[in-house]
mmCIF file of C-alpha atoms in Angstrom:
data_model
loop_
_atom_site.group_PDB
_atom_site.id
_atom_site.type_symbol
_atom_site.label_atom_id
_atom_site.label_comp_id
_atom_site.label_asym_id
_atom_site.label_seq_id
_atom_site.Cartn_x
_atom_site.Cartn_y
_atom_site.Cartn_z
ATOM 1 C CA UNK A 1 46.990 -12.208 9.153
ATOM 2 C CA UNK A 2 43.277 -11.269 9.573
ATOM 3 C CA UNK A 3 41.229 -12.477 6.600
ATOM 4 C CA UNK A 4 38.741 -9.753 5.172
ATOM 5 C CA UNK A 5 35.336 -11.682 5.844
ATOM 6 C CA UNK A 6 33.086 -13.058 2.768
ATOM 7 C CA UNK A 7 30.525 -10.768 1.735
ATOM 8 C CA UNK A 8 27.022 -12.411 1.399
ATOM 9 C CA UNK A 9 23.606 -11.095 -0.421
ATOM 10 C CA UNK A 10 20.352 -12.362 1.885
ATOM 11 C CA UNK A 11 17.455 -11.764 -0.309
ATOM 12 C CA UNK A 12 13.593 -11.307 1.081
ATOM 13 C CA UNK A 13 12.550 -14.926 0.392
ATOM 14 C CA UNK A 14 15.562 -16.297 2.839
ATOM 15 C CA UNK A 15 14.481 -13.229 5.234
ATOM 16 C CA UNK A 16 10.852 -14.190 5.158
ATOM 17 C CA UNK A 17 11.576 -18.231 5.770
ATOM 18 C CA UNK A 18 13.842 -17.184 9.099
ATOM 19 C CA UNK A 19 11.219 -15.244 10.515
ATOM 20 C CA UNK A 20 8.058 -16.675 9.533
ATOM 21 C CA UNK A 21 6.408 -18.344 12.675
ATOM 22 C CA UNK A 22 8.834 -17.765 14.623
ATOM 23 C CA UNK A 23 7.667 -14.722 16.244
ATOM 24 C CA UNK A 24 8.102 -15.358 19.941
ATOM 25 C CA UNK A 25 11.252 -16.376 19.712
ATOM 26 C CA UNK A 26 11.713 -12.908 17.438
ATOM 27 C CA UNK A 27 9.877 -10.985 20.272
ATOM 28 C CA UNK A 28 12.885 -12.515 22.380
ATOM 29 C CA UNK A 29 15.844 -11.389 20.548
ATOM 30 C CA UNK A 30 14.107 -8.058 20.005
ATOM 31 C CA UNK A 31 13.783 -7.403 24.141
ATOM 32 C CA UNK A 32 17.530 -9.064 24.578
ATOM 33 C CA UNK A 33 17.982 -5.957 22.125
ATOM 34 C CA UNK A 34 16.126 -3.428 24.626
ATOM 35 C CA UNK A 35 17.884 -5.073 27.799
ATOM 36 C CA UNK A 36 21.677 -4.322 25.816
ATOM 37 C CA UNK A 37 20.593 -0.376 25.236
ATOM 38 C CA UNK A 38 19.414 0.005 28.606
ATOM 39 C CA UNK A 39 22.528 -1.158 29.601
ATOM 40 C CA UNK A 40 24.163 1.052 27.614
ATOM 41 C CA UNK A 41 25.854 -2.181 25.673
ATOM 42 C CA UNK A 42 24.917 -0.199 22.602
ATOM 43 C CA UNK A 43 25.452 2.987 20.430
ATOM 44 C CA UNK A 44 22.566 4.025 18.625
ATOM 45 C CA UNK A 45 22.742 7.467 17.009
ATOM 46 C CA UNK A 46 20.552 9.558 15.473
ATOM 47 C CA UNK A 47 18.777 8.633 12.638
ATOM 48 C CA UNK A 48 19.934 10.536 9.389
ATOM 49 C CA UNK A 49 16.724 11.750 6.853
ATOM 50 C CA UNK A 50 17.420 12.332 3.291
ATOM 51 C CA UNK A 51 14.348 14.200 1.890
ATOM 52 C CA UNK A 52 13.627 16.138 -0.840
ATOM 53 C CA UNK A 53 12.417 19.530 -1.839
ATOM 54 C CA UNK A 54 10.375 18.301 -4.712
ATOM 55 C CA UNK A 55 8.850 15.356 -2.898
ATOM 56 C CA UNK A 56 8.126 16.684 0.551
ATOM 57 C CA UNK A 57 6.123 13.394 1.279
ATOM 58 C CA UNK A 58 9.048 10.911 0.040
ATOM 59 C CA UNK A 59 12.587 10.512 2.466
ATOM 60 C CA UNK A 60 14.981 7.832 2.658
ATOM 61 C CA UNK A 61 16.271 7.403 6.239
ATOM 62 C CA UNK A 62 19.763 5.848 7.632
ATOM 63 C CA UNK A 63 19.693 4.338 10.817
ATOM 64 C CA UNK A 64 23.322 3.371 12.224
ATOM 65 C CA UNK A 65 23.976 1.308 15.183
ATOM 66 C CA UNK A 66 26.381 -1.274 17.044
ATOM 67 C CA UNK A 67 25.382 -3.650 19.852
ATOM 68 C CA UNK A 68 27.838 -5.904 22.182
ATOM 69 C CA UNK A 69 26.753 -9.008 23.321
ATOM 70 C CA UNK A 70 25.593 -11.966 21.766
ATOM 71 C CA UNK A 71 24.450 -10.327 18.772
ATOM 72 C CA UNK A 72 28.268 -8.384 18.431
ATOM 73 C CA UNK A 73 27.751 -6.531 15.329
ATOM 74 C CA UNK A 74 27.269 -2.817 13.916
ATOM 75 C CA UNK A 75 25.567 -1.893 10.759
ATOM 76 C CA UNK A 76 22.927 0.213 9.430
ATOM 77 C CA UNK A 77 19.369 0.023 7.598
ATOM 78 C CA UNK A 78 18.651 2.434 4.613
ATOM 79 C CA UNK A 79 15.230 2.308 4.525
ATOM 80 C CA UNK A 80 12.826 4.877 2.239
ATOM 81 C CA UNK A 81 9.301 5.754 2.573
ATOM 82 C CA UNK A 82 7.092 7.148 -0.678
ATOM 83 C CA UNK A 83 3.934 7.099 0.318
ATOM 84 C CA UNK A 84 3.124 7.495 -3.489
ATOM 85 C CA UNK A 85 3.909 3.518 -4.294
ATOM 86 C CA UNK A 86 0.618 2.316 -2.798
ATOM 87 C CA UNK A 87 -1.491 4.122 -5.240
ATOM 88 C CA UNK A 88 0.757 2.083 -7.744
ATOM 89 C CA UNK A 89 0.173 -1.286 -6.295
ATOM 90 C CA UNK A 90 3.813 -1.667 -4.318
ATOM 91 C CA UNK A 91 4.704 -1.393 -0.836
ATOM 92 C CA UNK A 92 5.744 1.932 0.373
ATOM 93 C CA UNK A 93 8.511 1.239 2.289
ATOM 94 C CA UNK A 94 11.845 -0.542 1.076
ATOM 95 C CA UNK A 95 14.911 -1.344 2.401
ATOM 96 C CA UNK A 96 18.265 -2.926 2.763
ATOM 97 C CA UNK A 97 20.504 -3.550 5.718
ATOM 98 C CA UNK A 98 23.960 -3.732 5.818
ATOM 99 C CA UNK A 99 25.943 -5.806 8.720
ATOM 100 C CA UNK A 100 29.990 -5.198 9.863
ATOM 101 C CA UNK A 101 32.250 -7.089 11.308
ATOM 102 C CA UNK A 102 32.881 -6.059 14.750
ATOM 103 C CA UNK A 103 36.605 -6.634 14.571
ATOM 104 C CA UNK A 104 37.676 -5.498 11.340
ATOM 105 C CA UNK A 105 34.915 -2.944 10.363
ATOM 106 C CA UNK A 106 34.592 -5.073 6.897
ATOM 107 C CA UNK A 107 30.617 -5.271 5.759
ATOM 108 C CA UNK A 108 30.090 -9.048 5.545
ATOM 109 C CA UNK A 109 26.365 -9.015 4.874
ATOM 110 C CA UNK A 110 23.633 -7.009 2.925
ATOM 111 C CA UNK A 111 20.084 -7.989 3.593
ATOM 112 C CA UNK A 112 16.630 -7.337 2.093
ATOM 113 C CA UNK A 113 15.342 -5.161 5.257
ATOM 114 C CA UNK A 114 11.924 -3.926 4.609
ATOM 115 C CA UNK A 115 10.973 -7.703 5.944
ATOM 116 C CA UNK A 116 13.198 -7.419 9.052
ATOM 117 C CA UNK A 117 11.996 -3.584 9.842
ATOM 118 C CA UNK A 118 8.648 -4.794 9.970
ATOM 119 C CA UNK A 119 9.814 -7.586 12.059
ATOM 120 C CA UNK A 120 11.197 -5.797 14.577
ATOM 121 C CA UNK A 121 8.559 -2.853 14.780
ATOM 122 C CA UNK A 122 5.813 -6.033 15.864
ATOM 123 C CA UNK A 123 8.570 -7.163 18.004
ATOM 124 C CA UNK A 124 8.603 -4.486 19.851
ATOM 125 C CA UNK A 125 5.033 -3.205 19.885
ATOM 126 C CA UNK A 126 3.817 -7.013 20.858
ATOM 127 C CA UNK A 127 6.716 -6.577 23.497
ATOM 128 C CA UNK A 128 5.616 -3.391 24.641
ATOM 129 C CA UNK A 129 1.636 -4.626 24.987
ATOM 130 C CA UNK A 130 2.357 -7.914 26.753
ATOM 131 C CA UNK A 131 4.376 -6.320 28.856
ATOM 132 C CA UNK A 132 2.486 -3.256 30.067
ATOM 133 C CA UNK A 133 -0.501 -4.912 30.067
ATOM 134 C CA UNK A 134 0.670 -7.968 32.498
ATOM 135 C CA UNK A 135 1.834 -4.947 34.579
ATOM 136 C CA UNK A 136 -1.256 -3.082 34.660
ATOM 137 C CA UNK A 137 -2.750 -6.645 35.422
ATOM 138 C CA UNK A 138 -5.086 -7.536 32.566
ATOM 139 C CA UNK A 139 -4.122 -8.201 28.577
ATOM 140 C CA UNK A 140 -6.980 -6.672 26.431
ATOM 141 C CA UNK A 141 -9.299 -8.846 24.449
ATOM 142 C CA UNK A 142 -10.317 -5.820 22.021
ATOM 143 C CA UNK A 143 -8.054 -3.884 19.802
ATOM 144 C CA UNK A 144 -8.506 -1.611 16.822
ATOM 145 C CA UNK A 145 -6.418 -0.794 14.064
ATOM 146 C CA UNK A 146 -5.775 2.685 12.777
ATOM 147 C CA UNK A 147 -3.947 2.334 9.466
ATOM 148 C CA UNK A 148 -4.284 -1.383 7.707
ATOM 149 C CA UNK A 149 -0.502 -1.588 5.900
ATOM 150 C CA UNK A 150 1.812 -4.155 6.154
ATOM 151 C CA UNK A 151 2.867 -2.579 9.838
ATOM 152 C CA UNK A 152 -0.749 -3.493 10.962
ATOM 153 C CA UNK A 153 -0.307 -6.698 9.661
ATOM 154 C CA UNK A 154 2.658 -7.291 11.065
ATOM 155 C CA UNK A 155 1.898 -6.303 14.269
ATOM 156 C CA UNK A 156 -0.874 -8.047 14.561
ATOM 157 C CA UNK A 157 0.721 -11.603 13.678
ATOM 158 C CA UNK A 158 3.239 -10.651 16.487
ATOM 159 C CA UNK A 159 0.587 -10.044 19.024
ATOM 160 C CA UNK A 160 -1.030 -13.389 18.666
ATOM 161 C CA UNK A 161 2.337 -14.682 18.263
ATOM 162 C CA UNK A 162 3.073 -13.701 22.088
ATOM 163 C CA UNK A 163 -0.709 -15.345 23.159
ATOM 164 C CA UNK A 164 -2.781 -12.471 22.762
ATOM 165 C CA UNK A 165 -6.884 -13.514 21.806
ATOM 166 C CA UNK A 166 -9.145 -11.051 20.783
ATOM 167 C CA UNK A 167 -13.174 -11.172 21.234
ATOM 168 C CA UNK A 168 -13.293 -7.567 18.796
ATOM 169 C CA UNK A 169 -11.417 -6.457 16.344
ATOM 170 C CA UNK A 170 -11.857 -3.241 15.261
ATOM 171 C CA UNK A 171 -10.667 -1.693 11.824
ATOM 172 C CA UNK A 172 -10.367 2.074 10.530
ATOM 173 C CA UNK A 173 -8.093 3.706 7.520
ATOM 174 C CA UNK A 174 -8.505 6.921 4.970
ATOM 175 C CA UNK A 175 -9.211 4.229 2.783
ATOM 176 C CA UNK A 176 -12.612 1.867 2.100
ATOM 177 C CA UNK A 177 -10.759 -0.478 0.142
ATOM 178 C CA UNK A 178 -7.271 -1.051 2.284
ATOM 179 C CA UNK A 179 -10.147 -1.215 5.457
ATOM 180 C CA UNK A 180 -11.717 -3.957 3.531
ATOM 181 C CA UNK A 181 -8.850 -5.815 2.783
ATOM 182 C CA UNK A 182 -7.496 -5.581 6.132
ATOM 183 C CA UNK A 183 -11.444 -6.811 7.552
ATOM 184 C CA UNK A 184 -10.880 -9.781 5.370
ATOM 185 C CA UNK A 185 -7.405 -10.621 6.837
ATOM 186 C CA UNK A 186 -8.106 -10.823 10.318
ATOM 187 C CA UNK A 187 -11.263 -12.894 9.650
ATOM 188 C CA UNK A 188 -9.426 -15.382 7.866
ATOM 189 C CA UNK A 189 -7.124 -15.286 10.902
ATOM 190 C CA UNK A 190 -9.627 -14.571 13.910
ATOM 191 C CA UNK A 191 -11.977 -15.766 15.505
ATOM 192 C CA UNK A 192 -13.663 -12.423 16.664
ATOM 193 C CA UNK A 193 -15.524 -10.557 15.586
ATOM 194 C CA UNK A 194 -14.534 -8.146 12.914
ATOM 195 C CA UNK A 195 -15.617 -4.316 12.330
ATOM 196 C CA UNK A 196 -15.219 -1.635 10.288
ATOM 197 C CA UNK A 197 -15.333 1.775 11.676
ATOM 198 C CA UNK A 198 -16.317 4.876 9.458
ATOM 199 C CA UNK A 199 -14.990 7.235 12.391
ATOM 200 C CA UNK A 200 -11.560 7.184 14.076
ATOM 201 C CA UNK A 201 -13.357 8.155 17.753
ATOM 202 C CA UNK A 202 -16.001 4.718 17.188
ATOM 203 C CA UNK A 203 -12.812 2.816 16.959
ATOM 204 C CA UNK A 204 -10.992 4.417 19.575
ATOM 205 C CA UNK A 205 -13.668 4.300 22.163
ATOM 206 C CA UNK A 206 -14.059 0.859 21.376
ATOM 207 C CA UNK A 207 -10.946 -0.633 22.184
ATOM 208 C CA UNK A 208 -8.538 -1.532 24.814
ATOM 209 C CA UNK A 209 -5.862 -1.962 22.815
ATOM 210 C CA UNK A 210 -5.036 0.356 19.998
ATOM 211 C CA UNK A 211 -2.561 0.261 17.247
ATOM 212 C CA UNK A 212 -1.302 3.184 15.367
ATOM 213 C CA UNK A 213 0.236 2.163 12.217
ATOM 214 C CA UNK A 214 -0.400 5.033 9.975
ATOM 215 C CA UNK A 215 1.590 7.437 7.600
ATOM 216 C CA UNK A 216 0.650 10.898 9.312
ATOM 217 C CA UNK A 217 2.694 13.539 9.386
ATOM 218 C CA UNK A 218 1.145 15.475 12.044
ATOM 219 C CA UNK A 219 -2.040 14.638 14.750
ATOM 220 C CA UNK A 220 -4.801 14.061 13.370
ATOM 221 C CA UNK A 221 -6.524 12.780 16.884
ATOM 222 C CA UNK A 222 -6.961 15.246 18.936
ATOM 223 C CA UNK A 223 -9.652 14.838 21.711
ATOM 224 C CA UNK A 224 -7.870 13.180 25.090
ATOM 225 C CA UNK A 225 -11.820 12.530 25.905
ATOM 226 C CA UNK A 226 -11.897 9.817 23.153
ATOM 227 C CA UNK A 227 -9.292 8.112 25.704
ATOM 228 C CA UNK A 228 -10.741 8.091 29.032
ATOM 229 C CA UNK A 229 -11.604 4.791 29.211
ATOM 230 C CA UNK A 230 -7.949 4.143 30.086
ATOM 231 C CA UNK A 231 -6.465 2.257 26.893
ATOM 232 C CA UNK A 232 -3.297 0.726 26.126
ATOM 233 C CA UNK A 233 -2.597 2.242 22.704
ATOM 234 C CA UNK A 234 0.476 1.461 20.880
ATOM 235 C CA UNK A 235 1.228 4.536 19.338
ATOM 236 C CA UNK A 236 3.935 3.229 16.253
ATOM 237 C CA UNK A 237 4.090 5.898 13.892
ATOM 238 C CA UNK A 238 4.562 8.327 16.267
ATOM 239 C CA UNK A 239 2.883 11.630 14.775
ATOM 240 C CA UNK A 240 -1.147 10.770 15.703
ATOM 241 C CA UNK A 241 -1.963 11.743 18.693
ATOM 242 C CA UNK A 242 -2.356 15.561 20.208
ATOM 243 C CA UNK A 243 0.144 17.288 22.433
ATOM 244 C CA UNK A 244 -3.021 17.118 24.456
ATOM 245 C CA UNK A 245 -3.506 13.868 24.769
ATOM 246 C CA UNK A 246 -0.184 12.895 25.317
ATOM 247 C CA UNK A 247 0.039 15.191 28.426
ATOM 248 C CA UNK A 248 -3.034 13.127 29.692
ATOM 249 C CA UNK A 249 -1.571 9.755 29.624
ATOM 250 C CA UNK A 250 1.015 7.836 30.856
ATOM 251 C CA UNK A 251 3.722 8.114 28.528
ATOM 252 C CA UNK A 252 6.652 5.052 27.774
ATOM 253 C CA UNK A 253 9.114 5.302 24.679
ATOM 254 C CA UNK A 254 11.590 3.372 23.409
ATOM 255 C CA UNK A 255 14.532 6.281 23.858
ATOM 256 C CA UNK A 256 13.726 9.438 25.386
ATOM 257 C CA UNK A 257 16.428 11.218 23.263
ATOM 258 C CA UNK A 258 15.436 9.988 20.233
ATOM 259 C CA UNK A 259 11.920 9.975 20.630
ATOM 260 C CA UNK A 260 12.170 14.053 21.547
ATOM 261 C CA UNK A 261 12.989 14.487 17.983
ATOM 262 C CA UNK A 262 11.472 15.098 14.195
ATOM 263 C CA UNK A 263 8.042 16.482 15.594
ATOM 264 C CA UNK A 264 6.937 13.470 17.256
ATOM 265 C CA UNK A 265 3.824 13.756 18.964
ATOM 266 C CA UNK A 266 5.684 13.494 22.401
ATOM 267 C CA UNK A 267 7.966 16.163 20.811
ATOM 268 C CA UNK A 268 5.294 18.416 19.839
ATOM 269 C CA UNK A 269 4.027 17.916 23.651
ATOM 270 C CA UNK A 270 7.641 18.646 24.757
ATOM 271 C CA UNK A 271 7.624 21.845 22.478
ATOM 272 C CA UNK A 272 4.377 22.667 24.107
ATOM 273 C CA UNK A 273 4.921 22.516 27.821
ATOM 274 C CA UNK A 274 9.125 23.134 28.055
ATOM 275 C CA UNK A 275 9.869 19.881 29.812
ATOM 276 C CA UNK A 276 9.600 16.206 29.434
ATOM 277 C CA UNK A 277 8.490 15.331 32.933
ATOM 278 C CA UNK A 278 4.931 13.877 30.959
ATOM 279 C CA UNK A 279 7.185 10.933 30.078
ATOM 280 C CA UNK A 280 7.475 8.136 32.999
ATOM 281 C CA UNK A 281 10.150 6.356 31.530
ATOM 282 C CA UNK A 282 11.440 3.624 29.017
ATOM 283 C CA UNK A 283 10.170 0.046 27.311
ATOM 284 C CA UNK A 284 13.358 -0.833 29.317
ATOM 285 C CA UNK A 285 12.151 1.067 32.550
ATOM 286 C CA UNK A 286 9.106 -1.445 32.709
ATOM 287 C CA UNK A 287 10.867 -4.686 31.656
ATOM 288 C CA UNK A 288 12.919 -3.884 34.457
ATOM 289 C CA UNK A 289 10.286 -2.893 37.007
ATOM 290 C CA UNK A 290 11.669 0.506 37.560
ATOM 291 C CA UNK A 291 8.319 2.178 36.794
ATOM 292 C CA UNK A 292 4.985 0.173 36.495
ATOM 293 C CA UNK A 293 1.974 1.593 34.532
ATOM 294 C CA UNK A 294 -1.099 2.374 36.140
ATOM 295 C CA UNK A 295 -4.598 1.041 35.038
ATOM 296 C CA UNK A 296 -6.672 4.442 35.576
ATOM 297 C CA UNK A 297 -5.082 6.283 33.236
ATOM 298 C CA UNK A 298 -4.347 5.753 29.398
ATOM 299 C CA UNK A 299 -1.124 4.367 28.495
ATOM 300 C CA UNK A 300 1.008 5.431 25.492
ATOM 301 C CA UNK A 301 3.812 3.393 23.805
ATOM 302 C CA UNK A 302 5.632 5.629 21.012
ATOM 303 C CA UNK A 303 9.235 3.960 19.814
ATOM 304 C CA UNK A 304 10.956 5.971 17.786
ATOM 305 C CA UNK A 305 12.800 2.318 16.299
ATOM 306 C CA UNK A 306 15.600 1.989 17.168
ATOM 307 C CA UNK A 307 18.972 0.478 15.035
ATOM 308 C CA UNK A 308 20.355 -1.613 17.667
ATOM 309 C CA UNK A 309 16.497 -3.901 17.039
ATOM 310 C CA UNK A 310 17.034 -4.128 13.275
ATOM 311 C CA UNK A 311 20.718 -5.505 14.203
ATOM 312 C CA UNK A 312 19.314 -8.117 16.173
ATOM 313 C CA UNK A 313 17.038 -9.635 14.054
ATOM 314 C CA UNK A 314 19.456 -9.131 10.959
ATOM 315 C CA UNK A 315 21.977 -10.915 12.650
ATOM 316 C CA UNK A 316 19.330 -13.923 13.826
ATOM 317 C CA UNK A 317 18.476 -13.986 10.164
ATOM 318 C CA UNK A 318 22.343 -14.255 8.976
ATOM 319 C CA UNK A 319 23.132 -17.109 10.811
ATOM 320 C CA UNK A 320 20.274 -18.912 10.294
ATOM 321 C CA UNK A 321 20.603 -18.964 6.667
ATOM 322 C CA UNK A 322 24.211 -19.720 6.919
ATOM 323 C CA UNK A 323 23.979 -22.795 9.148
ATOM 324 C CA UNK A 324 20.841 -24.175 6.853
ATOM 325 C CA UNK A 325 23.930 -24.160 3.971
ATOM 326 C CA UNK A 326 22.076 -21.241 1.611
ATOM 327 C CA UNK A 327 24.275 -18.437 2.005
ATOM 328 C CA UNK A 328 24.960 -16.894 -1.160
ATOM 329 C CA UNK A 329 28.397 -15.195 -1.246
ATOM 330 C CA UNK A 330 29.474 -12.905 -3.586
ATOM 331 C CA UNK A 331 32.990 -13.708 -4.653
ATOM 332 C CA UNK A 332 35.480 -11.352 -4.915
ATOM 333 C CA UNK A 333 33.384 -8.545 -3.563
ATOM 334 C CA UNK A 334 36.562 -6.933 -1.779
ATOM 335 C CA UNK A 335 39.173 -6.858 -4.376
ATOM 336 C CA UNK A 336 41.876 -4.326 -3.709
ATOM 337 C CA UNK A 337 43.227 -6.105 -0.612
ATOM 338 C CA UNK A 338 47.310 -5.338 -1.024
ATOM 339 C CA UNK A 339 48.103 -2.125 0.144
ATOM 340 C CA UNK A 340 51.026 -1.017 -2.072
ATOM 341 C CA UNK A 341 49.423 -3.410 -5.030
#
């Protein structure tokens, strides 16, 4: 008879020590990930947003998904955003992550997420820039950061995690104080040189690399002449940039389908023009060598995040912890086991 599994709580501290350092080999499981779905080895729905009239600003967001392979699990992250916690000296985003048994359906896992989400988001941003910059033929040596959260952070341990070395880094957010503290991070972790910039454009025109990691709801950049110097910009959160200046670059996403969605920029540039032909192809597309990005025009990553990368790394995390002995179970958990009692 099949045994209902164990059901095990993974809390952030056990999270953290899988993942810390360890984020090439991350980077790895997050492409393996991105190989499965463009296989179509995965199902990856929509994404399900719980908002609220009162708090337009605040949502909570599902995000189902099931992937074959080695990873052979389904799940789904709950993961909120109120944008209102920073002001109150805790992180905005939080989650949890539950993983199911591929067999018997049974939820054997529940992890603190908001570490593994922010995993996997550098994963695949570092992915995205090693990869389309070895393409184009040249990895930048100066970046700027729009938006100096735990996302920028994040993503900026992953790229110098996958060998990236930076001669500038540049630095711009809303706020003095978050720009500061961000300043003082890198130059406790860089040797380049480190700069504030009071305007977005200074920033932009200044980098080679750029890394949206903001909480805007709708563009806020909107001149494609700020770009013609032909960037690689990593565009994470998805709502900064202009229809306009999406139609003028080279567009890759993680998903078309989902990335069409929620008033993304690409969205909004899809809304504009009544197709999608502005968007070349997938992450997947140029791991593969289907399409191969050019280096005389700019070139825009915007993943949506998908499920299927938050399984991956949850599941990494799960068996690391139980094959180091730690895993704390809790008994009992599934109780009513006897059908007829």
């Amino acid at each position: 008879m099949t045994q209902a599994p164990s059901f095990a709580v993974i809390p952030g501290a056990q999270v953290h020590e899988a993942v810390a350092g360890r984020e090439e080999q991350v980077t790895r499981m997050v492409e393996a990930a991105y190989r499965l779905h463009g296989e179509g080895r995965t199902v990856n729905p929509d994404s399900y947003f719980l908002r609220f009239p009162d708090r337009p600003s605040d949502r909570i967001i599902a995000l189902p998904a099931s992937v074959k392979g080695d990873i052979g699990v389904h799940g789904m992250k709950w993961i909120s955003s109120f944008p209102g916690n920073v002001a109150n000296g805790i992180p905005r985003a939080s989650a949890v992550l539950i993983l199911n048994d591929a067999e018997t359906g049974y939820p054997f896992a529940c992890l603190e997420s908001s570490i593994i989400s922010a995993a996997r988001t550098a994963a695949s941003a570092a992915l995205a820039a090693a990869t389309l910059a070895d393409r184009r033929g040249d990895r930048p040596r100066r970046v700027g950061f729009i938006g100096t959260g735990l996302i920028a952070r994040y993503i900026h341990t992953y790229l110098a995690g996958n060998g990236f070395v930076f001669d500038e880094l540049g630095v711009h957010d809303l706020s003095p104080e978050h720009a500061a503290g961000f300043k003082g991070y890198l130059e406790r972790t860089e040797d380049g040189a480190v700069t504030v910039h009071d305007k977005p454009e200074d920033l932009v025109r200044s980098s080679d690399l750029i890394v949206f990691a903001t909480i805007a709801g709708e563009p806020h950049i909107l001149d494609p002449g700020w770009f013609e110097h032909n960037p690689l910009v990593l565009h994470v959160s998805l709502r900064d940039l202009s229809p306009e200046i999406i139609l003028s670059a080279y567009n890759v996403v993680d998903d078309v389908e989902h990335c069409m969605k929620a008033n993304t920029s690409p969205h909004l540039a899809e809304q504009k023009v009544g197709h999608r032909d502005f968007v070349a192809g997938t992450l997947y597309d140029v791991l593969t060598g289907a399409i191969t990005p050019p280096a005389d025009r700019p070139v825009v990553f915007s993943p949506f995040g998908l499920g299927v990368l938050d399984l991956a790394v949850a599941r990494y995390v799960y068996d690391e912890v139980a094959a180091s002995g730690a895993l704390s179970t809790v008994p009992g958990f599934f109780h009513e086991m006897k059908r007829h009692g």
